[in-house]
Amino acid sequence: MSETASILQLKPGKEKSLLRRHPWVYATAVARVRGRVQSGSTVRVESADGRFLAWAAFSPESAIRARAWTYDEARPVTPALVSERLAQAIARRAPLAARTDAVRLVFGEADGLPGLVVDRYGRQLVVQFLAAGGGAWREHIVRELPRLAGCDDVYERSDAQAREREGLVPREGVIAGAPPPGRIEIVEDEVRYGVDVVGGHKTGFYIDQRDNRRLVARQAAGRRMLNCFCYTGGFTIAALRGGAAAALSVDSSEPALGQARANEAANGLPPSDWRAGNVFEVLKALLEEGRRFDLIVLDPPKFAPSAQHLERAARAYKEINLKALKLLDPGGLLFTFSCSGAMSVDLFQKVVAGAVIDARVDAQLVRRLAAGADHPMLMTHPEGEYLKGLMLVRV
Ligand code: SAH
């Protein structure tokens, strides 16, 4: 393969990041591409002086022009390599089976499979091909997955914005087996949740918040909870099962609230207060009404889709955190999150600290929060860290 391989040659000095095992080659670093390449082709990435750097997946329209598969010249990208990586990714998740049947089996670059996401909900797999790399191996991956994961039903949800940035059209539908039912029931830490893999957000459920749902549940006993951006009620149901005294949950999506109510009933809980509305307005109204809570969760959508949106996003994060802090009684807990990859852990902490100052309260940072173990991050690819959170106590 190496004699006939297409070659992507970098500009002088642009080899440094690949030498540091950072897997992305930006378009601005590319000097030329030699050979016949198409979306997802494997290219041999070379420095300006012709040294081998990586085998990478070529993405002709993306700002991330290539994503590294390996830094080992002797290991070109073959079906066997892809199968081995899938098998290893799945095997690494095995310990989670004791807690849940909703697991992210493959998380893109972190598992050495650029742009590929595979989630498992019971016996249903949901795949996302979000970049040219995994996409070029689509047929092979789709053939291998049922065997490796032990599931027959595979549904595709490659509808994310990331795909558009890669110049790939959105794709959704059944790939293998039976069409998914509207509600697939999963059990996580003995709590039941319904997942709509066709109509839900992402692949249907925020799998990444598993550990934080458990943490909230363990702190919930006797507390009055406010769950902002509740989606299908993950944090609320966990908290009520953990003994929360009451819960008010807010989301702008009626279908999500419908699933949330069904989740509550599926767990034998009496109906709590689910409110359709804009969190920014609801927080304001709750303050005006003089309401108080002892446990607040803020888990908003990505306010900063990219670095250009950071300033506006920071203002939005600050506003909701400021209002939430004012709604907390002393001793109350705030679990606050950002899933904006463009916002660093440091910056998020600064923004929340700014909210504490403006709220004129004292707050302790008790714990830093992150996504679960099935959403790992490559040590050499900090961009992979997107979900971060803080657990604060108002003193
Ligand atoms: N906390 C959820 C996931 C939140 S995803 C969980 O653990 O499952 C973000 C949610 O915010 C989505 O459900 C979306 O419908 C909702 N949303 C987005 N903007 C909103 C706004 N301004 N007010 C209320 N909800 C909003």
CSV table of N, CA and C in Angstrom, one decimal, residues 158-255:
chain,number,residue,atom,x,y,z
A,158,SER,N,-26.9,10.1,11.6
A,158,SER,CA,-25.8,11.0,11.2
A,158,SER,C,-26.3,12.3,10.8
A,159,ASP,N,-27.1,12.9,11.7
A,159,ASP,CA,-27.8,14.2,11.3
A,159,ASP,C,-27.1,15.4,11.9
A,160,ALA,N,-26.0,15.2,12.6
A,160,ALA,CA,-25.4,16.3,13.3
A,160,ALA,C,-24.8,17.4,12.4
A,161,GLN,N,-24.7,18.6,13.0
A,161,GLN,CA,-24.1,19.7,12.3
A,161,GLN,C,-22.7,19.4,11.9
A,162,ALA,N,-22.0,18.6,12.8
A,162,ALA,CA,-20.6,18.2,12.5
A,162,ALA,C,-20.5,17.7,11.1
A,163,ARG,N,-21.5,16.9,10.6
A,163,ARG,CA,-21.4,16.3,9.3
A,163,ARG,C,-21.5,17.3,8.2
A,164,GLU,N,-22.2,18.4,8.5
A,164,GLU,CA,-22.3,19.5,7.4
A,164,GLU,C,-20.9,20.1,7.3
A,165,ARG,N,-20.3,20.4,8.4
A,165,ARG,CA,-19.0,21.0,8.4
A,165,ARG,C,-18.0,20.1,7.6
A,166,GLU,N,-18.2,18.8,7.5
A,166,GLU,CA,-17.4,17.9,6.8
A,166,GLU,C,-17.8,17.8,5.4
A,167,GLY,N,-18.9,18.5,5.0
A,167,GLY,CA,-19.3,18.4,3.6
A,167,GLY,C,-20.1,17.1,3.3
A,168,LEU,N,-20.6,16.5,4.3
A,168,LEU,CA,-21.4,15.2,4.2
A,168,LEU,C,-22.8,15.5,4.4
A,169,VAL,N,-23.7,14.9,3.6
A,169,VAL,CA,-25.1,15.1,3.8
A,169,VAL,C,-25.6,14.3,5.0
A,170,PRO,N,-26.7,14.8,5.7
A,170,PRO,CA,-27.2,14.1,6.8
A,170,PRO,C,-27.8,12.8,6.4
A,171,ARG,N,-27.8,11.8,7.2
A,171,ARG,CA,-28.3,10.5,6.9
A,171,ARG,C,-28.9,9.8,8.1
A,172,GLU,N,-30.1,9.3,7.9
A,172,GLU,CA,-30.8,8.7,9.0
A,172,GLU,C,-31.6,7.5,8.5
A,173,GLY,N,-31.7,6.5,9.3
A,173,GLY,CA,-32.6,5.4,8.9
A,173,GLY,C,-32.1,4.0,9.4
A,174,VAL,N,-32.9,3.0,9.2
A,174,VAL,CA,-32.5,1.7,9.6
A,174,VAL,C,-31.3,1.2,8.8
A,175,ILE,N,-30.3,0.7,9.4
A,175,ILE,CA,-29.2,0.1,8.6
A,175,ILE,C,-29.2,-1.4,8.7
A,176,ALA,N,-29.6,-2.0,9.8
A,176,ALA,CA,-29.7,-3.4,9.9
A,176,ALA,C,-30.8,-3.8,10.9
A,177,GLY,N,-31.5,-4.9,10.7
A,177,GLY,CA,-32.4,-5.4,11.7
A,177,GLY,C,-33.8,-4.6,11.6
A,178,ALA,N,-34.4,-4.6,12.7
A,178,ALA,CA,-35.8,-4.0,12.8
A,178,ALA,C,-35.8,-2.5,13.1
A,179,PRO,N,-36.8,-1.8,12.7
A,179,PRO,CA,-36.9,-0.4,13.0
A,179,PRO,C,-37.1,-0.2,14.5
A,180,PRO,N,-36.5,0.8,15.1
A,180,PRO,CA,-36.6,1.0,16.6
A,180,PRO,C,-38.0,1.4,17.0
A,181,PRO,N,-38.5,0.9,18.1
A,181,PRO,CA,-39.8,1.4,18.6
A,181,PRO,C,-39.6,2.9,19.1
A,182,GLY,N,-40.7,3.6,19.3
A,182,GLY,CA,-40.6,5.0,19.8
A,182,GLY,C,-40.1,5.1,21.1
A,183,ARG,N,-40.2,4.1,21.9
A,183,ARG,CA,-39.6,4.1,23.3
A,183,ARG,C,-38.9,2.8,23.6
A,184,ILE,N,-37.5,3.0,23.7
A,184,ILE,CA,-36.7,1.8,24.1
A,184,ILE,C,-36.4,2.0,25.5
A,185,GLU,N,-36.7,1.0,26.4
A,185,GLU,CA,-36.5,1.3,27.8
A,185,GLU,C,-35.1,0.8,28.2
A,186,ILE,N,-34.4,1.6,28.8
A,186,ILE,CA,-33.1,1.3,29.3
A,186,ILE,C,-33.1,1.4,30.9
A,187,VAL,N,-32.2,0.7,31.5
A,187,VAL,CA,-32.2,0.8,33.0
A,187,VAL,C,-30.7,1.2,33.4
A,188,GLU,N,-30.7,2.3,34.1
A,188,GLU,CA,-29.4,2.8,34.6
A,188,GLU,C,-29.4,3.0,36.1
A,189,ASP,N,-28.5,2.4,36.8
A,189,ASP,CA,-28.5,2.4,38.3
A,189,ASP,C,-29.9,2.2,38.8
A,190,GLU,N,-30.6,1.2,38.3
A,190,GLU,CA,-31.9,0.7,38.7
A,190,GLU,C,-33.0,1.8,38.4
A,191,VAL,N,-32.8,2.7,37.6
A,191,VAL,CA,-33.8,3.7,37.2
A,191,VAL,C,-34.1,3.4,35.7
A,192,ARG,N,-35.4,3.5,35.4
A,192,ARG,CA,-35.9,3.3,34.0
A,192,ARG,C,-36.0,4.6,33.2
A,193,TYR,N,-35.5,4.6,32.0
A,193,TYR,CA,-35.6,5.7,31.1
A,193,TYR,C,-36.0,5.2,29.7
A,194,GLY,N,-37.0,6.0,29.1
A,194,GLY,CA,-37.3,5.7,27.7
A,194,GLY,C,-36.4,6.5,26.8
A,195,VAL,N,-36.0,5.9,25.7
A,195,VAL,CA,-35.2,6.5,24.7
A,195,VAL,C,-35.8,6.5,23.4
A,196,ASP,N,-36.0,7.6,22.7
A,196,ASP,CA,-36.5,7.7,21.4
A,196,ASP,C,-35.3,7.9,20.4
A,197,VAL,N,-34.8,6.9,19.8
A,197,VAL,CA,-33.6,7.0,19.1
A,197,VAL,C,-33.8,7.7,17.7
A,198,VAL,N,-35.1,7.7,17.3
A,198,VAL,CA,-35.4,8.3,16.0
A,198,VAL,C,-35.7,9.8,16.2
A,199,GLY,N,-36.5,10.2,17.2
A,199,GLY,CA,-36.9,11.6,17.3
A,199,GLY,C,-36.2,12.4,18.4
A,200,GLY,N,-35.4,11.7,19.2
A,200,GLY,CA,-34.7,12.3,20.4
A,200,GLY,C,-33.5,13.2,20.0
A,201,HIS,N,-32.9,13.8,20.9
A,201,HIS,CA,-31.7,14.6,20.7
A,201,HIS,C,-30.5,13.7,20.5
A,202,LYS,N,-29.5,14.1,19.8
A,202,LYS,CA,-28.3,13.3,19.6
A,202,LYS,C,-28.7,11.8,19.2
A,203,THR,N,-28.3,10.8,19.9
A,203,THR,CA,-28.8,9.5,19.6
A,203,THR,C,-30.0,9.1,20.4
A,204,GLY,N,-30.5,10.1,21.2
A,204,GLY,CA,-31.8,9.8,22.0
A,204,GLY,C,-31.7,10.1,23.5
A,205,PHE,N,-30.4,10.0,24.0
A,205,PHE,CA,-30.3,10.1,25.5
A,205,PHE,C,-29.0,10.7,25.8
A,206,TYR,N,-28.9,11.5,27.0
A,206,TYR,CA,-27.6,12.0,27.4
A,206,TYR,C,-26.8,11.0,28.2
A,207,ILE,N,-26.3,10.0,27.5
A,207,ILE,CA,-25.6,8.9,28.2
A,207,ILE,C,-24.4,9.5,29.0
A,208,ASP,N,-23.8,10.6,28.5
A,208,ASP,CA,-22.6,11.2,29.1
A,208,ASP,C,-22.8,11.6,30.6
A,209,GLN,N,-24.1,11.9,31.0
A,209,GLN,CA,-24.4,12.4,32.3
A,209,GLN,C,-24.6,11.3,33.4
A,210,ARG,N,-24.3,10.1,33.0
A,210,ARG,CA,-24.6,8.9,33.9
A,210,ARG,C,-24.1,9.1,35.3
A,211,ASP,N,-22.8,9.4,35.4
A,211,ASP,CA,-22.2,9.5,36.8
A,211,ASP,C,-22.7,10.7,37.5
A,212,ASN,N,-23.1,11.8,36.8
A,212,ASN,CA,-23.6,13.0,37.5
A,212,ASN,C,-25.1,12.8,37.9
A,213,ARG,N,-25.8,12.0,37.1
A,213,ARG,CA,-27.2,11.6,37.6
A,213,ARG,C,-27.1,10.9,39.0
A,214,ARG,N,-26.1,9.9,39.0
A,214,ARG,CA,-25.9,9.2,40.3
A,214,ARG,C,-25.5,10.1,41.4
A,215,LEU,N,-24.6,11.0,41.2
A,215,LEU,CA,-24.2,12.0,42.2
A,215,LEU,C,-25.4,12.8,42.7
A,216,VAL,N,-26.2,13.3,41.8
A,216,VAL,CA,-27.3,14.1,42.1
A,216,VAL,C,-28.3,13.3,43.0
A,217,ALA,N,-28.5,12.0,42.5
A,217,ALA,CA,-29.5,11.2,43.3
A,217,ALA,C,-29.0,11.0,44.7
A,218,ARG,N,-27.7,10.8,44.9
A,218,ARG,CA,-27.2,10.6,46.3
A,218,ARG,C,-27.2,11.8,47.2
A,219,GLN,N,-27.4,13.0,46.6
A,219,GLN,CA,-27.4,14.2,47.3
A,219,GLN,C,-28.9,14.7,47.5
A,220,ALA,N,-29.8,14.0,46.9
A,220,ALA,CA,-31.1,14.6,46.7
A,220,ALA,C,-32.1,14.5,47.9
A,221,ALA,N,-31.8,13.6,48.8
A,221,ALA,CA,-32.8,13.3,49.9
A,221,ALA,C,-33.3,14.5,50.6
A,222,GLY,N,-34.6,14.7,50.6
A,222,GLY,CA,-35.3,15.8,51.3
A,222,GLY,C,-35.1,17.2,50.7
A,223,ARG,N,-34.5,17.3,49.5
A,223,ARG,CA,-34.2,18.6,48.9
A,223,ARG,C,-35.3,19.0,47.9
A,224,ARG,N,-35.6,20.3,47.8
A,224,ARG,CA,-36.5,20.8,46.8
A,224,ARG,C,-35.6,21.1,45.5
A,225,MET,N,-35.9,20.4,44.4
A,225,MET,CA,-35.1,20.5,43.3
A,225,MET,C,-35.6,21.3,42.2
A,226,LEU,N,-34.7,22.0,41.5
A,226,LEU,CA,-35.0,22.7,40.2
A,226,LEU,C,-34.1,22.2,39.1
A,227,ASN,N,-34.7,21.6,38.1
A,227,ASN,CA,-33.9,21.0,37.0
A,227,ASN,C,-34.1,21.8,35.7
A,228,CYS,N,-33.1,22.6,35.3
A,228,CYS,CA,-33.3,23.5,34.2
A,228,CYS,C,-32.7,22.8,32.9
A,229,PHE,N,-33.4,22.9,31.8
A,229,PHE,CA,-33.0,22.2,30.6
A,229,PHE,C,-33.1,20.7,30.8
A,230,CYS,N,-34.3,20.2,31.3
A,230,CYS,CA,-34.4,18.9,31.8
A,230,CYS,C,-34.5,17.8,30.8
A,231,TYR,N,-34.8,18.2,29.5
A,231,TYR,CA,-34.9,17.2,28.4
A,231,TYR,C,-35.9,16.1,28.9
A,232,THR,N,-35.5,14.8,28.8
A,232,THR,CA,-36.5,13.8,29.2
A,232,THR,C,-36.4,13.4,30.7
A,233,GLY,N,-35.9,14.3,31.5
A,233,GLY,CA,-36.0,14.2,32.9
A,233,GLY,C,-34.9,13.4,33.6
A,234,GLY,N,-33.8,13.1,33.0
A,234,GLY,CA,-32.8,12.3,33.6
A,234,GLY,C,-32.4,12.6,35.0
A,235,PHE,N,-32.0,13.9,35.2
A,235,PHE,CA,-31.6,14.3,36.6
A,235,PHE,C,-32.8,14.3,37.5
A,236,THR,N,-34.0,14.7,37.0
A,236,THR,CA,-35.2,14.8,37.9
A,236,THR,C,-35.6,13.4,38.4
A,237,ILE,N,-35.6,12.4,37.5
A,237,ILE,CA,-36.1,11.1,37.9
A,237,ILE,C,-35.1,10.5,38.9
A,238,ALA,N,-33.8,10.7,38.6
A,238,ALA,CA,-32.7,10.2,39.5
A,238,ALA,C,-32.9,10.8,40.9
A,239,ALA,N,-33.1,12.1,40.9
A,239,ALA,CA,-33.2,12.8,42.2
A,239,ALA,C,-34.5,12.4,43.0
A,240,LEU,N,-35.6,12.2,42.3
A,240,LEU,CA,-36.8,11.8,42.9
A,240,LEU,C,-36.7,10.4,43.5
A,241,ARG,N,-36.0,9.5,42.7
A,241,ARG,CA,-35.7,8.2,43.2
A,241,ARG,C,-34.8,8.2,44.4
A,242,GLY,N,-34.0,9.2,44.4
A,242,GLY,CA,-33.0,9.4,45.5
A,242,GLY,C,-33.7,10.1,46.8
A,243,GLY,N,-35.0,10.4,46.7
A,243,GLY,CA,-35.7,10.9,47.8
A,243,GLY,C,-35.9,12.4,47.8
A,244,ALA,N,-35.7,13.1,46.7
A,244,ALA,CA,-36.0,14.5,46.7
A,244,ALA,C,-37.4,14.8,47.1
A,245,ALA,N,-37.6,15.9,47.9
A,245,ALA,CA,-38.9,16.2,48.4
A,245,ALA,C,-39.8,16.7,47.3
A,246,ALA,N,-39.3,17.4,46.3
A,246,ALA,CA,-40.1,18.0,45.2
A,246,ALA,C,-39.2,18.3,44.1
A,247,ALA,N,-39.8,18.4,42.9
A,247,ALA,CA,-39.0,18.8,41.7
A,247,ALA,C,-39.8,19.7,40.8
A,248,LEU,N,-39.2,20.7,40.3
A,248,LEU,CA,-39.7,21.5,39.2
A,248,LEU,C,-38.7,21.4,38.1
A,249,SER,N,-39.2,21.0,36.9
A,249,SER,CA,-38.3,20.7,35.8
A,249,SER,C,-38.7,21.5,34.6
A,250,VAL,N,-37.8,22.2,33.9
A,250,VAL,CA,-38.1,23.1,32.8
A,250,VAL,C,-37.4,22.7,31.6
A,251,ASP,N,-38.1,22.7,30.5
A,251,ASP,CA,-37.5,22.6,29.1
A,251,ASP,C,-38.5,23.2,28.1
A,252,SER,N,-37.9,23.6,27.0
A,252,SER,CA,-38.7,24.3,26.0
A,252,SER,C,-39.3,23.2,25.0
A,253,SER,N,-38.9,22.0,25.1
A,253,SER,CA,-39.4,21.0,24.2
A,253,SER,C,-40.6,20.2,24.8
A,254,GLU,N,-41.8,20.3,24.2
A,254,GLU,CA,-42.9,19.5,24.6
A,254,GLU,C,-42.7,18.0,24.5
A,255,PRO,N,-42.2,17.6,23.3
A,255,PRO,CA,-42.0,16.1,23.2
A,255,PRO,C,-41.1,15.6,24.2
